[in-house]
Short mmCIF file of C-alpha atoms in Angstrom, two decimals:
data_model
loop_
_atom_site.label_atom_id
_atom_site.label_comp_id
_atom_site.label_asym_id
_atom_site.label_seq_id
_atom_site.Cartn_x
_atom_site.Cartn_y
_atom_site.Cartn_z
CA UNK A 177 -7.18 -7.22 24.68
CA UNK A 178 -7.31 -11.00 24.70
CA UNK A 179 -8.83 -13.08 21.90
CA UNK A 180 -9.99 -16.68 22.25
CA UNK A 181 -11.30 -18.76 19.34
CA UNK A 182 -13.69 -21.65 19.84
CA UNK A 183 -14.89 -24.05 17.17
CA UNK A 184 -12.92 -22.45 14.33
CA UNK A 185 -9.40 -21.43 13.32
CA UNK A 186 -10.13 -18.30 11.25
CA UNK A 187 -7.80 -16.34 13.48
CA UNK A 188 -6.61 -13.85 10.86
CA UNK A 189 -10.11 -12.66 9.94
CA UNK A 190 -11.10 -12.00 13.55
CA UNK A 191 -7.72 -10.65 14.67
CA UNK A 192 -7.64 -8.07 11.90
CA UNK A 193 -11.13 -6.89 12.78
CA UNK A 194 -10.23 -6.61 16.46
CA UNK A 195 -7.13 -4.59 15.58
CA UNK A 196 -9.19 -2.29 13.38
CA UNK A 197 -12.01 -1.78 15.88
CA UNK A 198 -9.85 -1.46 19.00
CA UNK A 199 -6.53 -0.04 17.76
CA UNK A 200 -5.57 1.26 21.21
CA UNK A 201 -5.96 -2.16 22.88
CA UNK A 202 -2.89 -4.44 22.54
CA UNK A 203 -3.74 -7.78 20.93
CA UNK A 204 -3.13 -10.95 22.98
CA UNK A 205 -4.23 -14.28 21.45
CA UNK A 206 -4.99 -16.91 24.11
CA UNK A 207 -5.97 -20.57 24.01
CA UNK A 208 -7.74 -20.93 27.38
CA UNK A 209 -10.60 -19.19 29.20
CA UNK A 210 -9.63 -15.87 30.75
CA UNK A 211 -10.96 -13.09 32.95
CA UNK A 212 -10.94 -9.37 32.27
CA UNK A 213 -10.95 -7.57 28.95
CA UNK A 214 -11.07 -9.65 25.80
CA UNK A 215 -13.19 -11.37 23.18
CA UNK A 216 -14.41 -14.89 22.54
CA UNK A 217 -15.27 -15.72 18.93
CA UNK A 218 -17.09 -19.05 18.56
CA UNK A 219 -18.59 -21.07 15.71
CA UNK A 220 -21.11 -23.89 16.10
CA UNK A 221 -21.66 -26.13 13.06
CA UNK A 222 -25.06 -27.80 12.98
CA UNK A 223 -26.82 -29.87 10.34
CA UNK A 224 -28.77 -26.90 9.02
CA UNK A 225 -27.09 -23.78 10.39
CA UNK A 226 -23.68 -22.34 11.14
CA UNK A 227 -23.98 -20.07 14.16
CA UNK A 228 -21.28 -17.54 15.03
CA UNK A 229 -21.27 -15.91 18.44
CA UNK A 230 -19.07 -13.21 19.93
CA UNK A 231 -18.70 -12.07 23.53
CA UNK A 232 -16.62 -8.97 24.23
CA UNK A 233 -15.65 -7.43 27.55
CA UNK A 234 -14.01 -4.02 27.70
CA UNK A 235 -13.52 -1.80 30.76
CA UNK A 236 -16.01 -3.83 32.75
CA UNK A 237 -18.77 -3.84 30.13
CA UNK A 238 -19.78 -7.01 28.27
CA UNK A 239 -21.61 -7.35 24.97
CA UNK A 240 -22.83 -10.41 23.07
CA UNK A 241 -24.08 -11.04 19.54
CA UNK A 242 -24.74 -13.93 17.19
CA UNK A 243 -25.29 -14.49 13.49
CA UNK A 244 -26.21 -17.62 11.55
CA UNK A 245 -25.92 -18.92 8.00
CA UNK A 246 -27.37 -21.99 6.30
CA UNK A 247 -24.75 -24.73 6.23
CA UNK A 248 -25.37 -25.46 2.55
CA UNK A 249 -24.38 -21.87 1.66
CA UNK A 250 -21.29 -21.71 3.84
CA UNK A 251 -18.12 -21.45 1.79
CA UNK A 252 -14.88 -20.14 3.34
CA UNK A 253 -15.45 -16.43 2.57
CA UNK A 254 -19.04 -16.45 3.84
CA UNK A 255 -18.00 -18.26 7.02
CA UNK A 256 -15.38 -15.61 7.69
CA UNK A 257 -17.89 -12.84 7.08
CA UNK A 258 -20.28 -14.57 9.47
CA UNK A 259 -17.66 -14.59 12.22
CA UNK A 260 -16.70 -10.98 11.55
CA UNK A 261 -20.29 -9.76 11.50
CA UNK A 262 -21.04 -11.41 14.84
CA UNK A 263 -17.91 -9.82 16.30
CA UNK A 264 -18.81 -6.44 14.77
CA UNK A 265 -22.37 -6.56 16.17
CA UNK A 266 -21.02 -7.15 19.67
CA UNK A 267 -18.31 -4.51 19.32
CA UNK A 268 -20.83 -1.85 18.28
CA UNK A 269 -22.42 -2.17 21.72
CA UNK A 270 -19.11 -1.01 23.23
CA UNK A 271 -17.92 1.69 20.79
CA UNK A 272 -19.13 4.07 18.09
CA UNK A 273 -19.27 2.77 14.49
CA UNK A 274 -15.87 3.10 12.76
CA UNK A 275 -15.44 4.80 9.39
CA UNK A 276 -14.59 1.52 7.67
CA UNK A 277 -17.32 -0.49 9.37
CA UNK A 278 -16.51 -4.18 9.61
CA UNK A 279 -13.88 -4.10 6.85
CA UNK A 280 -10.46 -5.08 8.16
CA UNK A 281 -8.41 -5.83 5.04
CA UNK A 282 -5.79 -3.62 3.41
CA UNK A 283 -7.53 -3.49 0.02
CA UNK A 284 -11.18 -2.48 0.51
CA UNK A 285 -11.39 -1.33 -3.11
CA UNK A 286 -11.05 -4.92 -4.33
CA UNK A 287 -14.67 -5.45 -3.29
CA UNK A 288 -16.00 -2.45 -5.18
CA UNK A 289 -13.72 -3.00 -8.15
CA UNK A 290 -14.94 -6.57 -8.52
CA UNK A 291 -18.52 -5.34 -8.34
CA UNK A 292 -17.87 -2.87 -11.19
CA UNK A 293 -15.91 -5.33 -13.34
CA UNK A 294 -18.71 -7.87 -12.95
CA UNK A 295 -21.16 -5.40 -14.48
CA UNK A 296 -22.35 -3.56 -11.38
CA UNK A 297 -22.86 0.18 -11.15
CA UNK A 298 -21.34 2.70 -8.78
CA UNK A 299 -24.64 2.60 -6.87
CA UNK A 300 -24.34 -1.20 -6.58
CA UNK A 301 -20.80 -0.87 -5.22
CA UNK A 302 -21.91 1.76 -2.72
CA UNK A 303 -24.80 -0.44 -1.58
CA UNK A 304 -22.41 -3.37 -1.06
CA UNK A 305 -20.26 -1.32 1.29
CA UNK A 306 -23.25 0.15 3.10
CA UNK A 307 -25.39 -2.91 3.63
CA UNK A 308 -22.85 -5.70 4.03
CA UNK A 309 -19.88 -3.91 5.58
CA UNK A 310 -21.40 -0.86 7.37
CA UNK A 311 -18.92 1.60 5.81
CA UNK A 312 -19.49 5.33 6.38
CA UNK A 313 -20.69 7.56 3.49
CA UNK A 314 -17.34 9.38 3.24
CA UNK A 315 -15.30 6.18 3.01
CA UNK A 316 -17.77 4.62 0.59
CA UNK A 317 -17.35 7.58 -1.72
CA UNK A 318 -13.55 7.34 -1.65
CA UNK A 319 -13.66 3.60 -2.25
CA UNK A 320 -16.13 3.68 -5.13
CA UNK A 321 -14.39 6.57 -6.89
CA UNK A 322 -11.02 4.82 -6.63
CA UNK A 323 -12.60 1.69 -8.12
CA UNK A 324 -14.06 3.71 -10.99
CA UNK A 325 -10.48 4.83 -11.76
CA UNK A 326 -9.38 1.20 -11.59
CA UNK A 327 -12.10 0.14 -14.03
CA UNK A 328 -10.76 2.72 -16.49
CA UNK A 329 -7.18 1.51 -15.97
CA UNK A 330 -8.24 -2.08 -16.68
CA UNK A 331 -9.30 -1.04 -20.19
CA UNK A 332 -5.64 -0.37 -21.00
CA UNK A 333 -4.55 -3.94 -20.26
CA UNK A 334 -4.30 -6.99 -22.49
CA UNK A 335 -3.92 -10.62 -21.28
CA UNK A 336 -0.16 -10.80 -21.88
CA UNK A 337 0.67 -7.56 -20.04
CA UNK A 338 2.84 -7.37 -16.92
CA UNK A 339 4.32 -4.61 -14.79
CA UNK A 340 7.89 -4.43 -13.51
CA UNK A 341 9.17 -3.17 -10.16
CA UNK A 342 12.87 -2.53 -9.58
CA UNK A 343 13.90 -1.99 -5.97
CA UNK A 344 16.77 0.11 -4.63
CA UNK A 345 16.72 -0.65 -0.87
CA UNK A 346 18.96 2.22 0.22
CA UNK A 347 18.21 5.58 1.82
CA UNK A 348 20.41 8.50 2.90
CA UNK A 349 19.16 7.94 6.46
CA UNK A 350 16.25 6.15 8.10
CA UNK A 351 13.05 8.03 9.00
CA UNK A 352 11.74 7.12 12.44
CA UNK A 353 8.34 5.99 11.06
CA UNK A 354 9.82 3.69 8.40
CA UNK A 355 9.94 -0.11 8.52
CA UNK A 356 10.65 -0.70 4.83
CA UNK A 357 13.56 -2.90 3.87
CA UNK A 358 16.19 -0.27 3.26
CA UNK A 359 19.77 0.31 4.34
CA UNK A 360 21.15 3.68 5.35
CA UNK A 361 24.00 4.71 3.07
CA UNK A 362 25.67 6.18 6.13
CA UNK A 363 26.57 2.56 6.94
CA UNK A 364 26.28 0.67 3.66
CA UNK A 365 27.42 3.04 0.90
CA UNK A 366 30.21 0.60 -0.05
CA UNK A 367 27.56 -1.96 -1.05
CA UNK A 368 25.97 0.23 -3.72
CA UNK A 369 28.35 -0.62 -6.63
CA UNK A 370 28.12 -4.36 -5.86
CA UNK A 371 24.37 -4.12 -5.50
CA UNK A 372 24.04 -2.39 -8.86
CA UNK A 373 26.20 -5.06 -10.54
CA UNK A 374 23.95 -7.78 -9.10
CA UNK A 375 20.75 -5.96 -10.02
CA UNK A 376 21.87 -5.61 -13.63
CA UNK A 377 22.55 -9.36 -13.74
CA UNK A 378 18.96 -9.91 -12.60
CA UNK A 379 17.79 -7.41 -15.23
CA UNK A 380 19.59 -9.37 -17.95
CA UNK A 381 18.01 -12.63 -16.82
CA UNK A 382 14.50 -11.23 -16.58
CA UNK A 383 14.91 -9.49 -19.93
CA UNK A 384 15.71 -12.80 -21.63
CA UNK A 385 12.78 -14.51 -19.91
CA UNK A 386 10.45 -11.69 -20.91
CA UNK A 387 11.50 -11.85 -24.54
CA UNK A 388 10.99 -15.61 -24.63
CA UNK A 389 7.58 -15.34 -22.97
CA UNK A 390 6.16 -12.74 -25.35
CA UNK A 391 4.98 -10.62 -22.43
CA UNK A 392 4.55 -6.87 -22.78
CA UNK A 393 5.81 -4.55 -20.06
CA UNK A 394 3.05 -2.00 -19.48
CA UNK A 395 4.26 -0.04 -16.45
CA UNK A 396 7.68 0.17 -14.84
CA UNK A 397 8.39 1.49 -11.35
CA UNK A 398 11.79 2.07 -9.74
CA UNK A 399 11.19 2.24 -6.00
CA UNK A 400 12.95 1.75 -2.72
CA UNK A 401 14.15 2.88 -0.27
CA UNK A 402 15.19 5.92 -2.21
CA UNK A 403 16.39 5.09 -5.75
CA UNK A 404 17.86 8.57 -6.14
CA UNK A 405 20.36 7.64 -3.43
CA UNK A 406 22.23 6.34 -6.49
CA UNK A 407 24.62 8.83 -8.05
CA UNK A 408 23.83 10.30 -11.46
CA UNK A 409 26.28 7.92 -13.26
CA UNK A 410 24.80 4.95 -11.37
CA UNK A 411 21.26 5.94 -12.33
CA UNK A 412 22.32 6.34 -15.97
CA UNK A 413 23.88 2.88 -15.89
CA UNK A 414 20.75 1.34 -14.39
CA UNK A 415 18.37 3.02 -16.82
CA UNK A 416 20.59 2.19 -19.80
CA UNK A 417 20.54 -1.46 -18.70
CA UNK A 418 16.75 -1.39 -18.48
CA UNK A 419 16.48 -0.06 -22.04
CA UNK A 420 19.04 -2.58 -23.26
CA UNK A 421 17.44 -5.68 -21.75
CA UNK A 422 13.72 -4.81 -21.73
CA UNK A 423 11.45 -4.06 -24.66
CA UNK A 424 9.79 -0.83 -23.54
CA UNK A 425 7.87 -0.15 -26.76
CA UNK A 426 4.55 -0.98 -25.05
CA UNK A 427 5.26 1.06 -21.92
CA UNK A 428 2.55 3.52 -20.88
CA UNK A 429 4.07 4.67 -17.58
CA UNK A 430 7.62 4.83 -16.21
CA UNK A 431 8.03 6.05 -12.64
CA UNK A 432 11.07 6.75 -10.49
CA UNK A 433 10.52 7.21 -6.77
CA UNK A 434 12.61 10.32 -6.21
CA UNK A 435 11.54 10.43 -2.60
CA UNK A 436 13.91 12.59 -0.62
CA UNK A 437 14.27 16.09 -2.09
CA UNK A 438 17.86 16.21 -0.80
CA UNK A 439 18.84 13.38 -3.16
CA UNK A 440 17.77 15.33 -6.26
CA UNK A 441 19.58 17.94 -8.33
CA UNK A 442 19.21 19.29 -11.84
CA UNK A 443 21.76 16.93 -13.39
CA UNK A 444 20.22 13.84 -11.82
CA UNK A 445 16.68 14.84 -12.80
CA UNK A 446 17.74 15.47 -16.40
CA UNK A 447 19.44 12.06 -16.49
CA UNK A 448 16.31 10.34 -15.18
CA UNK A 449 14.14 12.10 -17.75
CA UNK A 450 16.57 11.28 -20.56
CA UNK A 451 16.50 7.64 -19.46
CA UNK A 452 12.83 7.40 -20.43
CA UNK A 453 11.10 8.10 -17.11
CA UNK A 454 7.97 10.26 -17.48
CA UNK A 455 6.75 10.30 -13.86
CA UNK A 456 8.58 11.04 -10.63
CA UNK A 457 7.75 11.27 -6.93
CA UNK A 458 9.15 14.07 -4.79
CA UNK A 459 7.96 13.35 -1.28
CA UNK A 460 8.18 16.00 1.43
CA UNK A 461 5.89 14.09 3.90
CA UNK A 462 5.43 17.48 5.55
CA UNK A 463 6.31 21.07 4.68
CA UNK A 464 6.95 21.91 8.34
CA UNK A 465 10.68 22.01 9.08
CA UNK A 466 10.20 21.24 12.78
CA UNK A 467 8.21 18.10 11.96
CA UNK A 468 10.80 17.10 9.35
CA UNK A 469 13.52 17.27 12.02
CA UNK A 470 11.36 15.30 14.46
CA UNK A 471 10.99 12.36 12.04
CA UNK A 472 14.62 12.31 10.89
CA UNK A 473 14.23 13.85 7.43
CA UNK A 474 17.41 15.73 6.56
CA UNK A 475 15.95 18.28 4.22
CA UNK A 476 13.84 21.41 4.46
CA UNK A 477 10.58 22.50 2.93
CA UNK A 478 12.54 24.97 0.79
CA UNK A 479 14.57 22.09 -0.67
CA UNK A 480 11.31 20.34 -1.60
CA UNK A 481 10.22 23.39 -3.59
CA UNK A 482 13.64 23.62 -5.25
CA UNK A 483 13.53 19.93 -6.24
CA UNK A 484 10.01 20.28 -7.61
CA UNK A 485 10.93 23.29 -9.74
CA UNK A 486 14.04 21.50 -10.99
CA UNK A 487 11.90 18.50 -12.00
CA UNK A 488 9.60 20.78 -13.98
CA UNK A 489 12.63 22.30 -15.76
CA UNK A 490 13.90 18.78 -16.52
CA UNK A 491 10.67 18.09 -18.43
CA UNK A 492 8.53 16.22 -15.91
CA UNK A 493 4.81 16.78 -16.22
CA UNK A 494 3.74 13.90 -13.97
CA UNK A 495 4.97 14.61 -10.43
CA UNK A 496 3.60 12.95 -7.31
CA UNK A 497 4.08 14.39 -3.81
CA UNK A 498 3.44 12.45 -0.57
CA UNK A 499 2.21 13.84 2.73
CA UNK A 500 1.64 11.94 6.00
CA UNK A 501 -1.19 12.79 8.37
CA UNK A 502 -0.39 12.07 12.02
CA UNK A 503 3.35 12.74 12.26
CA UNK A 504 4.78 13.63 15.69
CA UNK A 505 4.59 17.34 16.38
CA UNK A 506 2.08 17.99 13.62
CA UNK A 507 -1.33 19.56 14.16
CA UNK A 508 -4.42 19.92 11.97
CA UNK A 509 -3.40 23.52 11.32
CA UNK A 510 0.21 22.77 10.38
CA UNK A 511 -0.85 19.79 8.26
CA UNK A 512 -3.29 22.05 6.39
CA UNK A 513 -0.46 24.53 5.82
CA UNK A 514 1.73 21.71 4.42
CA UNK A 515 -1.01 20.63 2.03
CA UNK A 516 -1.62 24.21 0.92
CA UNK A 517 2.10 24.61 0.21
CA UNK A 518 2.11 21.43 -1.88
CA UNK A 519 -1.03 22.42 -3.77
CA UNK A 520 0.52 25.80 -4.58
CA UNK A 521 3.04 23.84 -6.69
CA UNK A 522 0.17 22.14 -8.58
CA UNK A 523 1.63 18.61 -8.83
CA UNK A 524 -0.22 16.11 -10.98
CA UNK A 525 -0.61 13.73 -8.02
CA UNK A 526 -0.80 14.05 -4.24
CA UNK A 527 -0.77 10.96 -2.05
CA UNK A 528 -2.10 11.47 1.47
CA UNK A 529 -0.90 8.77 3.84
CA UNK A 530 -2.05 8.14 7.39
CA UNK A 531 0.77 7.40 9.83
CA UNK A 532 1.05 3.69 10.61
CA UNK A 533 2.91 2.65 13.77
CA UNK A 534 4.95 -0.18 12.30
CA UNK A 535 6.64 -2.59 14.67
CA UNK A 536 10.03 -2.38 12.99
CA UNK A 537 10.11 1.42 13.02
CA UNK A 538 11.98 3.53 15.56
CA UNK A 539 8.82 5.55 16.19
CA UNK A 540 7.07 2.50 17.67
CA UNK A 541 9.78 2.21 20.29
CA UNK A 542 9.99 5.87 21.30
CA UNK A 543 7.68 7.75 23.63
CA UNK A 544 6.68 10.58 21.30
CA UNK A 545 3.43 12.51 21.45
CA UNK A 546 1.36 11.86 18.33
CA UNK A 547 -1.72 13.65 17.05
CA UNK A 548 -4.96 12.10 18.31
CA UNK A 549 -7.31 10.11 16.11
CA UNK A 550 -9.58 13.17 16.05
CA UNK A 551 -6.69 15.37 14.91
CA UNK A 552 -5.91 12.90 12.11
CA UNK A 553 -9.58 12.88 11.12
CA UNK A 554 -9.48 16.66 10.79
CA UNK A 555 -6.29 16.46 8.70
CA UNK A 556 -7.84 13.97 6.30
CA UNK A 557 -11.10 15.89 6.08
CA UNK A 558 -9.23 19.06 5.18
CA UNK A 559 -7.13 17.17 2.63
CA UNK A 560 -10.15 15.71 0.88
CA UNK A 561 -11.97 19.02 0.77
CA UNK A 562 -8.96 20.98 -0.49
CA UNK A 563 -7.98 18.38 -3.09
CA UNK A 564 -11.49 18.07 -4.49
CA UNK A 565 -11.81 21.85 -4.71
CA UNK A 566 -8.67 21.92 -6.88
CA UNK A 567 -9.86 19.23 -9.25
CA UNK A 568 -8.10 16.15 -7.83
CA UNK A 569 -9.90 12.79 -7.59
CA UNK A 570 -9.01 9.57 -5.71
CA UNK A 571 -7.53 6.86 -7.93
CA UNK A 572 -6.16 4.29 -5.49
CA UNK A 573 -6.61 3.52 -1.82
CA UNK A 574 -5.26 1.07 0.71
CA UNK A 575 -5.07 0.54 4.44
CA UNK A 576 -2.39 -0.75 6.82
CA UNK A 577 -2.21 -2.23 10.29
CA UNK A 578 -1.84 0.11 13.25
CA UNK A 579 -2.90 3.23 11.36
CA UNK A 580 -3.80 6.33 13.35
CA UNK A 581 -7.57 6.30 13.70
CA UNK A 582 -7.78 3.20 11.44
CA UNK A 583 -8.05 5.45 8.40
CA UNK A 584 -6.38 4.92 4.99
CA UNK A 585 -3.86 6.06 2.38
CA UNK A 586 -5.30 7.69 -0.74
CA UNK A 587 -3.68 8.63 -4.05
CA UNK A 588 -5.22 11.73 -5.63
CA UNK A 589 -4.67 12.87 -9.21
CA UNK A 590 -5.63 15.48 -11.71
CA UNK A 591 -7.63 14.17 -14.71
CA UNK A 592 -5.48 11.92 -16.89
CA UNK A 593 -2.73 11.41 -14.31
CA UNK A 594 -3.78 8.27 -12.43
CA UNK A 595 -0.69 6.32 -11.32
CA UNK A 596 -1.26 3.10 -13.26
CA UNK A 597 1.44 1.01 -11.59
CA UNK A 598 -0.06 1.80 -8.20
CA UNK A 599 -3.48 0.67 -9.40
CA UNK A 600 -2.28 -2.52 -11.07
CA UNK A 601 -0.14 -3.47 -8.07
CA UNK A 602 -2.64 -2.62 -5.34
CA UNK A 603 -5.63 -4.18 -7.11
CA UNK A 604 -3.52 -7.19 -8.20
CA UNK A 605 -4.87 -6.94 -11.73
CA UNK A 606 -1.97 -8.64 -13.46
CA UNK A 607 1.42 -10.16 -12.71
CA UNK A 608 4.11 -7.93 -11.19
CA UNK A 609 7.72 -8.92 -11.88
CA UNK A 610 9.89 -7.51 -9.09
CA UNK A 611 13.68 -7.23 -9.08
CA UNK A 612 16.17 -6.27 -6.39
CA UNK A 613 16.57 -6.69 -2.65
CA UNK A 614 13.30 -7.18 -0.79
CA UNK A 615 11.27 -7.34 -4.01
CA UNK A 616 8.27 -9.67 -4.30
CA UNK A 617 7.09 -11.05 -7.64
CA UNK A 618 3.37 -11.81 -7.84
CA UNK A 619 2.10 -14.18 -10.52
CA UNK A 620 -1.65 -14.02 -11.07
CA UNK A 621 -3.15 -17.49 -11.43
CA UNK A 622 -6.31 -18.35 -13.41
CA UNK A 623 -8.30 -19.11 -10.23
CA UNK A 624 -7.75 -15.55 -8.97
CA UNK A 625 -5.06 -16.45 -6.46
CA UNK A 626 -1.44 -15.29 -6.45
CA UNK A 627 1.85 -17.14 -6.36
CA UNK A 628 4.53 -15.06 -4.63
CA UNK A 629 8.29 -15.21 -5.08
CA UNK A 630 10.37 -13.27 -2.54
CA UNK A 631 13.84 -11.93 -3.13
CA UNK A 632 16.10 -11.84 -0.04
CA UNK A 633 15.24 -8.82 2.09
CA UNK A 634 18.51 -7.08 2.76
CA UNK A 635 21.21 -5.99 0.26
CA UNK A 636 23.85 -8.26 1.79
CA UNK A 637 21.52 -11.27 1.56
CA UNK A 638 20.56 -10.36 -1.99
CA UNK A 639 24.22 -10.25 -3.04
CA UNK A 640 25.04 -13.54 -1.34
CA UNK A 641 22.07 -15.40 -2.83
CA UNK A 642 21.94 -13.91 -6.32
CA UNK A 643 22.14 -17.31 -8.04
CA UNK A 644 19.08 -18.43 -6.07
CA UNK A 645 17.29 -15.22 -7.10
CA UNK A 646 17.96 -15.91 -10.77
CA UNK A 647 16.80 -19.51 -10.47
CA UNK A 648 13.63 -18.33 -8.74
CA UNK A 649 12.89 -15.94 -11.60
CA UNK A 650 13.02 -18.86 -14.01
CA UNK A 651 10.50 -20.67 -11.80
CA UNK A 652 8.22 -17.62 -11.79
CA UNK A 653 8.27 -17.40 -15.57
CA UNK A 654 7.62 -21.13 -15.90
CA UNK A 655 4.47 -20.62 -13.85
CA UNK A 656 3.56 -17.45 -15.75
CA UNK A 657 3.83 -19.25 -19.08
CA UNK A 658 2.15 -22.46 -17.91
CA UNK A 659 -0.98 -20.71 -16.68
CA UNK A 660 -1.84 -19.78 -20.27
CA UNK A 661 -1.73 -23.39 -21.47
#
């Protein structure tokens, strides 16, 4: 589906909306008039009014709409909303209203969270989504409830708090739906000792900078990849280094992304717990062995249960489990059976993801039959109903490009078990210091914007450019400390 802009260059705002509203129509930006299916988004700037118009043609049908805004009230965000609303009005003449209305961003809860933190009520936040963004009742409820959890999490923060992410970009093998920066240990196992040496050097540097800055580490998350790809001695070494170089006395949450059940055993789980971690993820993605094989997961549902029970014996009370709605070969019935099997274990957290067809993933390049958008809708409806019935509530939510049915990912928790790192990171509530290959440090600035510092993506690049990484961390801390002056 072509897209032509006239009179403005807010391409991202309109492109993301087109992708969300017409996910089955390939995007093709153009810079000249065209024939056939596509959209023209135009902006006319007059002395008194800004007028946005949209003309969409799809399968031989054409729709038009326009919106206007007084020029003296037109800042950048309102201009973008004007363009999106005109596009949305035209699109609704060609398709049914989507669940997320005219929202196209990955963090819809930032709108409702800001409303609450500025003194608004849950009803005010709901009204914002309904009247300005046309969001459905079900999605409004998820969004507002997640923001209420965020508002509670904010109360636990002080101005000098930060969170820390430590990345282990290795996995035993690569799932066909994955586009994360991770290396299969089938090919790169020899890099692991060197990578760990380099990561501990970065830990030492960041530890010194943290101590000098007076910052307090509030949550710590070891993610990946699959961190438990590391051997038990390697994990002990990493966690000992964290305790040596970081002051963890103010820590309120310490998570390790266990991920693959086949990377976990009793000894490793006990070592992780002894290292100070109080929360772990054990992620089956599905409890259907046929679907596991189809996506390249080299474990069984039975191994997931064994890993979960071993984590309980190791002393873990906080255990998250991930499921994905929309995997190849799955059906609403088999997804419901997977969720029921997970709920029978009574984990503290369940994260329900919607499959996203990511460009760098093998799945995007293979001709596999996927569940329809209606099937995914049924999966998510069942998940919400079953989770609520068992006392779980949504605590964080985000969206991604190319998601089946343009739905969302939702973290659910039992009372008292909200994943705080996930909230602080997704809502961008304070600075996140990130270490390791592919990690991205985000420094919150006083004007509400972020300054980002990227580590090299791949393990080999990270090893080769470690001195640059350490210098960049010093720059990040200089900015972090200067913003308080």
